[in-house]
Coordinates of C-alpha atoms in Angstrom, one line a residue:
G1 CA -168.0 239.0 60.3
V2 CA -165.6 236.4 59.1
R3 CA -162.8 238.2 60.8
A4 CA -164.4 238.1 64.1
L5 CA -164.9 234.1 63.7
L6 CA -161.4 233.6 62.6
A7 CA -160.4 235.4 65.5
L8 CA -162.7 233.6 68.2
V9 CA -162.8 230.0 66.8
L10 CA -159.2 229.6 65.2
D11 CA -156.4 232.1 65.5
P12 CA -156.1 235.9 66.3
T13 CA -153.5 235.9 63.3
A14 CA -155.6 234.2 60.9
F15 CA -157.3 236.1 57.9
T16 CA -159.5 235.6 55.4
G17 CA -157.7 234.3 51.8
Q18 CA -154.5 233.2 54.2
K19 CA -152.1 230.9 52.1
R20 CA -149.5 228.4 53.7
T21 CA -146.8 226.4 51.8
H22 CA -144.4 223.6 52.7
T23 CA -142.4 221.3 50.6
W24 CA -142.1 217.8 51.8
S25 CA -139.6 215.4 49.9
K26 CA -137.9 212.1 50.5
A27 CA -136.1 209.6 48.5
Q28 CA -137.7 206.0 48.8
P29 CA -134.9 203.1 48.6
K30 CA -135.8 199.6 48.2
V31 CA -133.2 196.5 48.9
T32 CA -134.6 193.0 48.4
L33 CA -132.7 189.8 48.2
R34 CA -134.2 186.4 46.6
Y35 CA -132.8 182.8 47.3
K36 CA -134.5 179.6 46.0
P37 CA -132.8 176.8 47.6
E38 CA -135.4 174.5 45.8
E39 CA -137.8 175.1 42.5
N40 CA -140.9 175.6 44.6
V41 CA -139.3 177.4 47.7
T42 CA -138.2 181.2 47.9
L43 CA -136.3 182.6 50.8
Y44 CA -136.2 186.4 50.7
G45 CA -135.2 189.4 53.0
G46 CA -134.9 193.2 52.5
W47 CA -135.1 196.6 53.6
S48 CA -137.3 199.6 52.0
R49 CA -138.3 203.2 53.1
G50 CA -141.8 204.6 53.0
F51 CA -142.6 207.8 52.9
R52 CA -146.0 209.8 53.1
S53 CA -146.2 213.5 52.9
G54 CA -147.1 215.7 55.4
G55 CA -150.2 218.9 55.5
F56 CA -151.7 221.6 57.0
N57 CA -154.3 221.4 59.7
Q58 CA -156.6 224.4 60.3
T59 CA -154.8 227.5 61.3
G60 CA -154.4 227.7 64.9
V61 CA -155.2 224.0 66.0
G62 CA -151.6 224.0 67.7
A63 CA -152.9 226.5 70.1
V64 CA -156.2 224.9 70.7
A65 CA -154.5 221.6 71.3
A66 CA -152.0 223.0 73.7
A67 CA -154.8 224.6 75.5
A68 CA -156.5 221.6 75.8
G69 CA -153.4 219.8 77.1
I70 CA -153.3 217.7 74.0
P71 CA -149.8 216.9 72.3
G72 CA -148.7 216.1 68.9
V73 CA -151.1 218.4 67.3
N74 CA -149.9 221.4 65.3
D75 CA -150.9 223.7 62.5
L76 CA -148.3 221.7 60.4
F77 CA -148.6 217.8 60.7
N78 CA -145.0 216.4 59.6
A79 CA -144.1 213.8 56.9
E80 CA -143.9 210.2 58.0
T81 CA -141.1 208.3 57.2
A82 CA -141.0 204.4 57.9
D83 CA -138.1 202.1 57.7
T84 CA -139.0 198.6 57.4
W85 CA -136.8 195.4 57.3
E86 CA -138.5 192.2 56.3
V87 CA -137.7 188.5 56.1
G88 CA -140.0 185.6 54.4
M89 CA -140.6 182.6 52.7
K90 CA -143.1 181.6 49.8
G91 CA -143.7 178.0 48.6
E92 CA -145.4 176.0 46.5
F93 CA -146.2 172.0 47.8
L94 CA -148.2 168.9 47.2
D95 CA -148.1 169.3 43.6
R96 CA -148.9 172.8 43.9
R97 CA -152.2 172.4 45.3
L98 CA -151.0 174.1 48.6
N99 CA -149.4 177.8 48.5
A100 CA -147.6 178.9 51.8
G101 CA -146.1 182.2 52.9
L102 CA -144.7 183.1 55.9
A103 CA -143.0 187.1 56.6
L104 CA -141.7 188.5 59.5
Y105 CA -140.9 192.3 59.7
R106 CA -140.0 195.2 61.9
T107 CA -140.8 198.9 60.8
K108 CA -139.6 202.3 62.6
S109 CA -142.2 205.0 62.2
T110 CA -141.1 208.7 62.4
N111 CA -143.7 211.2 62.6
G112 CA -146.8 208.6 62.1
Y113 CA -150.5 210.1 61.8
F114 CA -152.8 209.6 64.3
F115 CA -156.5 211.5 64.4
V116 CA -157.7 214.0 66.8
F117 CA -161.0 216.0 67.1
L118 CA -161.0 219.1 68.9
P119 CA -164.4 220.1 70.2
A120 CA -163.2 223.6 71.2
N121 CA -163.1 224.7 67.5
S122 CA -164.9 221.8 65.9
T123 CA -161.8 220.7 63.7
Q124 CA -160.5 217.4 62.5
N125 CA -156.4 216.9 62.7
L126 CA -153.7 214.9 62.3
G127 CA -150.7 214.7 64.8
N128 CA -147.7 213.0 64.8
V129 CA -146.1 210.0 66.9
D130 CA -143.5 207.8 66.8
A131 CA -143.5 204.0 66.8
I132 CA -141.7 200.6 66.0
Y133 CA -143.9 198.1 64.8
K134 CA -143.2 194.2 65.0
G135 CA -145.1 191.4 63.2
A136 CA -145.5 188.4 61.3
E137 CA -148.3 187.3 58.7
L138 CA -149.0 183.9 57.7
E139 CA -150.5 183.2 54.0
L140 CA -152.4 179.5 53.1
N141 CA -154.1 178.9 50.1
A142 CA -155.3 175.5 49.1
R143 CA -157.0 173.5 46.6
V144 CA -158.8 170.7 48.7
T145 CA -160.5 169.4 45.5
D146 CA -161.2 170.6 41.8
Q147 CA -163.9 172.2 43.0
L148 CA -163.3 173.5 46.6
D149 CA -160.6 176.3 47.5
V150 CA -159.9 177.4 50.9
Y151 CA -157.8 179.7 52.4
A152 CA -156.1 181.0 55.7
N153 CA -154.4 184.4 56.6
F154 CA -153.0 185.1 60.2
G155 CA -151.6 188.6 60.9
Y156 CA -150.1 189.8 64.4
T157 CA -148.6 193.5 64.8
N158 CA -147.4 194.5 68.3
S159 CA -146.9 198.1 68.2
E160 CA -145.0 200.7 70.6
I161 CA -144.8 204.5 71.0
T162 CA -141.2 205.3 71.3
N163 CA -141.3 209.0 71.8
D164 CA -142.6 211.5 74.8
L165 CA -146.2 212.3 74.1
I166 CA -147.7 213.8 77.4
E167 CA -151.2 214.7 77.9
I168 CA -152.3 217.1 80.7
T169 CA -155.1 215.7 82.5
P170 CA -156.8 216.3 85.7
A171 CA -155.2 213.7 87.4
G172 CA -151.9 215.1 86.1
P173 CA -149.7 214.3 83.2
V174 CA -149.9 211.1 81.3
N175 CA -147.3 210.2 78.7
A176 CA -148.4 207.9 76.1
K177 CA -144.5 206.3 75.4
G178 CA -144.6 202.6 75.7
N179 CA -148.2 202.2 74.5
Q180 CA -149.8 200.4 71.7
A181 CA -150.0 202.8 68.4
P182 CA -153.4 204.2 67.6
L183 CA -155.5 202.4 64.9
V184 CA -153.2 199.4 64.9
T185 CA -155.1 196.0 65.1
K186 CA -153.0 193.6 67.0
D187 CA -154.2 190.1 65.8
T188 CA -156.0 189.4 62.5
I189 CA -157.6 186.4 61.3
N190 CA -158.9 185.9 57.7
L191 CA -160.6 182.3 56.7
G192 CA -162.7 181.8 53.4
A193 CA -163.8 178.9 51.1
Q194 CA -165.1 178.5 47.5
Y195 CA -167.2 175.9 46.1
R196 CA -167.5 175.6 42.4
Q197 CA -169.8 172.8 41.2
P198 CA -170.6 172.4 37.1
V199 CA -174.5 172.0 36.8
G200 CA -174.4 171.1 33.3
N201 CA -174.8 173.0 29.8
G202 CA -171.3 174.9 30.7
L203 CA -172.9 176.4 33.8
N204 CA -171.4 176.4 37.6
A205 CA -172.7 177.0 40.5
V206 CA -170.3 179.1 42.9
F207 CA -170.7 179.4 46.8
R208 CA -168.3 181.8 48.8
V209 CA -168.1 182.5 52.3
D210 CA -165.4 184.8 53.9
Y211 CA -165.0 185.3 57.8
Q212 CA -162.6 188.0 59.2
R213 CA -161.8 188.4 62.7
L214 CA -160.1 191.8 64.0
G215 CA -158.5 191.8 67.5
R216 CA -158.5 194.8 69.8
T217 CA -157.9 198.2 68.1
W218 CA -156.9 201.3 70.3
W219 CA -158.2 204.5 68.9
E220 CA -155.4 206.9 70.2
P221 CA -152.0 206.9 71.7
F222 CA -153.2 207.0 75.2
N223 CA -154.9 203.7 75.1
T224 CA -158.1 205.0 77.0
T225 CA -160.3 203.8 74.5
S226 CA -160.4 200.7 72.1
R227 CA -162.8 198.5 70.2
D228 CA -163.5 195.1 71.4
P229 CA -162.4 192.1 68.8
L230 CA -165.2 191.4 66.3
S231 CA -166.0 189.2 63.5
L232 CA -167.4 189.8 60.2
V233 CA -168.9 187.4 57.4
D234 CA -169.3 188.0 53.7
L235 CA -171.5 185.7 51.5
R236 CA -171.7 185.1 47.7
I237 CA -174.0 182.8 45.8
G238 CA -173.9 183.0 42.1
L239 CA -174.1 180.8 38.8
D240 CA -171.6 181.4 35.8
A241 CA -170.7 180.5 32.4
D242 CA -168.3 181.2 29.9
N243 CA -168.9 184.8 29.4
W244 CA -171.5 185.6 32.2
S245 CA -172.4 185.4 35.7
V246 CA -174.9 186.5 37.9
T247 CA -174.4 186.6 41.9
A248 CA -176.1 187.2 45.0
W249 CA -173.9 188.7 47.8
S250 CA -174.2 190.1 51.2
K251 CA -171.1 191.7 53.1
N252 CA -171.4 191.9 56.7
L253 CA -174.2 189.2 56.8
T254 CA -174.3 189.1 60.6
N255 CA -175.4 192.5 60.4
K256 CA -172.4 193.6 63.1
I257 CA -172.6 197.0 64.4
Y258 CA -169.5 198.5 65.4
N259 CA -167.5 201.8 65.0
A260 CA -165.3 202.1 62.0
E261 CA -163.7 205.4 63.5
F262 CA -163.6 207.0 67.1
S263 CA -161.9 209.7 68.2
P264 CA -162.3 211.3 71.9
G265 CA -163.8 214.6 71.9
G266 CA -166.9 213.6 70.0
F267 CA -166.2 212.1 66.7
L268 CA -167.5 208.8 65.8
F269 CA -168.3 206.8 62.6
R270 CA -170.2 203.9 62.6
A271 CA -169.1 200.9 60.4
T272 CA -171.5 200.3 57.4
P273 CA -174.1 197.7 58.5
R274 CA -175.5 194.9 56.4
R275 CA -175.5 195.1 52.7
Y276 CA -176.8 193.0 50.0
G277 CA -177.4 192.9 46.5
L278 CA -177.3 191.1 43.1
E279 CA -174.7 191.5 40.8
F280 CA -174.5 190.5 36.8
T281 CA -171.2 190.4 34.5
Y282 CA -171.2 189.8 30.9
K283 CA -167.9 189.7 29.4
F284 CA -168.2 191.0 25.4

């Protein structure tokens, strides 16, 4: 019965009604300094600590993962702590028609999460890995004309696993140390434009297009599987007045087929294909 299933699939020590408890806690301080050399320019810098609680994998997962040669996965996954240093600049230029922001950051993550599917007992689990992330973000927003707004965002993240994480493979042990951290897209680009044109009688025609490019993304710490760079397009066309609007929209307009999530061992989740619809809003 249930007892035999627990012993066979999970852990001989597991039993029906078993309860596990654990407490995680951590202070999350933040320090920020700002300086305005000019009225329209702000320089800032600071340090902050982020915290994400740990939790429980299925009972017996640690032994199953160890037998399969997969490190970093235990019955208990640890809480993550992330210490981040950031410096940046924000400013308004060209009579406030252009807004710009630049940020540089470094994050040291301890016990970050990564996803593992174990086919041996058909369980989805979280493991822990340490990593350092270094990156930059650039944001630009411009009012080109009274009708046309455009934006551009660029992001770059270089990640590196910093602890020994050794997997046993038929070809011998493989250490993930020095690899890219899982589920981190190295470079991203977001571009968009919105055009708003009065058409009379208090009505405005609105056209908006958003483009996103996602760079290569590694799925797991050993960097054996990744998603190729991909591009996505969203579109909105509508008509609005002071208190109502009607909009036709489409997300993933080009119907790009790609994986939103993947884990070696057989877990695969496809991203949502093209969607479209009609939206009506009324303000009371």
